[in-house]
mmCIF file of C-alpha atoms in Angstrom:
data_model
loop_
_atom_site.group_PDB
_atom_site.id
_atom_site.type_symbol
_atom_site.label_atom_id
_atom_site.label_comp_id
_atom_site.label_asym_id
_atom_site.label_seq_id
_atom_site.Cartn_x
_atom_site.Cartn_y
_atom_site.Cartn_z
ATOM 1 C CA MET A 15 -58.849 63.508 -18.930
ATOM 2 C CA ALA A 16 -57.870 62.895 -22.546
ATOM 3 C CA PHE A 17 -56.299 59.591 -23.497
ATOM 4 C CA TYR A 18 -55.181 57.719 -26.570
ATOM 5 C CA GLU A 19 -55.732 54.247 -27.893
ATOM 6 C CA LEU A 20 -52.693 52.671 -29.497
ATOM 7 C CA ARG A 21 -54.067 49.933 -31.750
ATOM 8 C CA HIS A 22 -51.718 47.247 -33.098
ATOM 9 C CA TYR A 23 -52.859 44.938 -35.889
ATOM 10 C CA ARG A 24 -51.317 41.991 -37.715
ATOM 11 C CA VAL A 25 -52.114 42.307 -41.406
ATOM 12 C CA LEU A 26 -52.544 39.113 -43.405
ATOM 13 C CA PRO A 27 -49.565 38.228 -45.625
ATOM 14 C CA GLY A 28 -49.533 40.206 -48.864
ATOM 15 C CA LYS A 29 -52.466 42.418 -47.823
ATOM 16 C CA MET A 30 -50.689 45.508 -46.420
ATOM 17 C CA ASP A 31 -51.231 47.780 -49.428
ATOM 18 C CA GLU A 32 -54.910 46.812 -49.561
ATOM 19 C CA TRP A 33 -55.228 47.323 -45.784
ATOM 20 C CA VAL A 34 -53.630 50.789 -45.904
ATOM 21 C CA ARG A 35 -55.946 51.757 -48.769
ATOM 22 C CA CYS A 36 -58.964 50.530 -46.782
ATOM 23 C CA MET A 37 -57.840 52.448 -43.681
ATOM 24 C CA GLU A 38 -57.039 55.678 -45.506
ATOM 25 C CA GLU A 39 -59.980 55.703 -47.910
ATOM 26 C CA GLU A 40 -62.759 54.105 -45.869
ATOM 27 C CA ILE A 41 -62.137 53.422 -42.174
ATOM 28 C CA ILE A 42 -60.391 56.631 -41.116
ATOM 29 C CA PRO A 43 -62.729 58.921 -43.114
ATOM 30 C CA LEU A 44 -65.792 57.215 -41.591
ATOM 31 C CA GLN A 45 -64.400 57.534 -38.076
ATOM 32 C CA VAL A 46 -63.358 61.171 -38.551
ATOM 33 C CA ALA A 47 -66.782 61.988 -40.004
ATOM 34 C CA ARG A 48 -68.352 60.554 -36.837
ATOM 35 C CA GLY A 49 -66.102 62.671 -34.592
ATOM 36 C CA MET A 50 -63.037 60.551 -33.827
ATOM 37 C CA VAL A 51 -59.582 62.102 -33.788
ATOM 38 C CA ILE A 52 -56.978 59.970 -35.524
ATOM 39 C CA ALA A 53 -53.549 61.099 -34.346
ATOM 40 C CA GLY A 54 -51.488 58.790 -36.543
ATOM 41 C CA SER A 55 -51.424 55.753 -38.787
ATOM 42 C CA PHE A 56 -48.280 53.676 -39.393
ATOM 43 C CA ARG A 57 -47.086 50.545 -41.151
ATOM 44 C CA GLY A 58 -44.074 48.554 -40.019
ATOM 45 C CA GLU A 59 -40.844 49.629 -41.665
ATOM 46 C CA SER A 60 -39.317 46.159 -41.735
ATOM 47 C CA ASN A 61 -42.352 43.960 -41.020
ATOM 48 C CA ASP A 62 -45.032 44.009 -43.711
ATOM 49 C CA GLN A 63 -47.597 42.581 -41.306
ATOM 50 C CA THR A 64 -47.376 45.319 -38.655
ATOM 51 C CA TYR A 65 -49.856 48.203 -38.657
ATOM 52 C CA VAL A 66 -50.489 50.591 -35.759
ATOM 53 C CA TRP A 67 -52.642 53.645 -35.345
ATOM 54 C CA LEU A 68 -53.453 56.119 -32.620
ATOM 55 C CA ARG A 69 -56.827 57.596 -31.696
ATOM 56 C CA ARG A 70 -57.506 60.366 -29.161
ATOM 57 C CA PHE A 71 -60.524 60.656 -26.888
ATOM 58 C CA ASP A 72 -61.425 63.430 -24.463
ATOM 59 C CA SER A 73 -63.098 61.058 -21.979
ATOM 60 C CA GLU A 74 -64.405 57.536 -21.564
ATOM 61 C CA GLU A 75 -67.918 58.824 -22.191
ATOM 62 C CA GLN A 76 -66.846 60.323 -25.502
ATOM 63 C CA ARG A 77 -65.107 57.075 -26.475
ATOM 64 C CA GLU A 78 -68.273 55.081 -25.778
ATOM 65 C CA GLN A 79 -70.403 57.507 -27.819
ATOM 66 C CA LEU A 80 -67.989 57.477 -30.752
ATOM 67 C CA TYR A 81 -67.617 53.691 -30.691
ATOM 68 C CA ALA A 82 -71.408 53.401 -30.933
ATOM 69 C CA ALA A 83 -71.586 55.989 -33.723
ATOM 70 C CA VAL A 84 -69.043 54.043 -35.785
ATOM 71 C CA TYR A 85 -69.352 50.370 -34.906
ATOM 72 C CA GLU A 86 -73.141 50.256 -34.655
ATOM 73 C CA SER A 87 -73.616 52.037 -37.985
ATOM 74 C CA ASP A 88 -74.975 50.226 -41.021
ATOM 75 C CA GLU A 89 -71.990 51.436 -43.044
ATOM 76 C CA TRP A 90 -69.583 49.742 -40.630
ATOM 77 C CA LYS A 91 -71.584 46.528 -40.254
ATOM 78 C CA ASN A 92 -72.498 46.047 -43.909
ATOM 79 C CA GLU A 93 -69.615 47.551 -45.862
ATOM 80 C CA ILE A 94 -66.444 47.873 -43.816
ATOM 81 C CA ALA A 95 -66.472 45.019 -41.285
ATOM 82 C CA PRO A 96 -66.649 42.320 -43.983
ATOM 83 C CA GLN A 97 -63.530 43.807 -45.633
ATOM 84 C CA VAL A 98 -61.630 43.959 -42.340
ATOM 85 C CA GLU A 99 -62.079 40.219 -41.845
ATOM 86 C CA LYS A 100 -60.253 39.585 -45.134
ATOM 87 C CA LEU A 101 -57.284 41.849 -44.383
ATOM 88 C CA ILE A 102 -56.211 41.528 -40.726
ATOM 89 C CA GLU A 103 -56.013 38.845 -38.061
ATOM 90 C CA ARG A 104 -58.689 40.207 -35.712
ATOM 91 C CA SER A 105 -57.796 37.741 -32.946
ATOM 92 C CA THR A 106 -54.374 39.398 -32.580
ATOM 93 C CA ILE A 107 -55.567 43.003 -32.197
ATOM 94 C CA GLU A 108 -53.893 44.730 -29.262
ATOM 95 C CA VAL A 109 -55.306 47.941 -27.790
ATOM 96 C CA THR A 110 -53.291 49.918 -25.250
ATOM 97 C CA ARG A 111 -54.737 52.998 -23.590
ATOM 98 C CA LEU A 112 -52.196 55.750 -23.043
ATOM 99 C CA THR A 113 -52.255 59.008 -21.105
ATOM 100 C CA PRO A 114 -49.860 61.751 -22.245
ATOM 101 C CA THR A 115 -47.164 62.827 -19.843
ATOM 102 C CA PRO A 116 -47.159 66.506 -18.792
ATOM 103 C CA LYS A 117 -44.639 67.647 -21.434
ATOM 104 C CA SER A 118 -45.898 65.475 -24.294
ATOM 105 C CA VAL A 119 -46.752 67.360 -27.492
ATOM 106 C CA LEU A 120 -49.778 65.047 -27.782
ATOM 107 C CA GLN A 121 -51.767 66.655 -24.989
#
């Protein structure tokens, strides 16, 4: 059964514009190129440290395969991960798995 990951990050003070650029120009394109479906990407309207995004997976097996394809890649390890450390508070990352309700448009 398909499910989503709702990922909530705390961006370091003054780094939101740089974080959004990194997400939209590097992280999301890499993940999409490896097969991930990114359903949405959002910044907080009144809190400049809030960033959330939503990814869709068809199954747990697919999620595991896609995680490996992205996070075990040289591009992620050598180019992107070092940037992430400078832009968000990794220790505060929250990941919530969600299953769409029967009438949700996000089936």
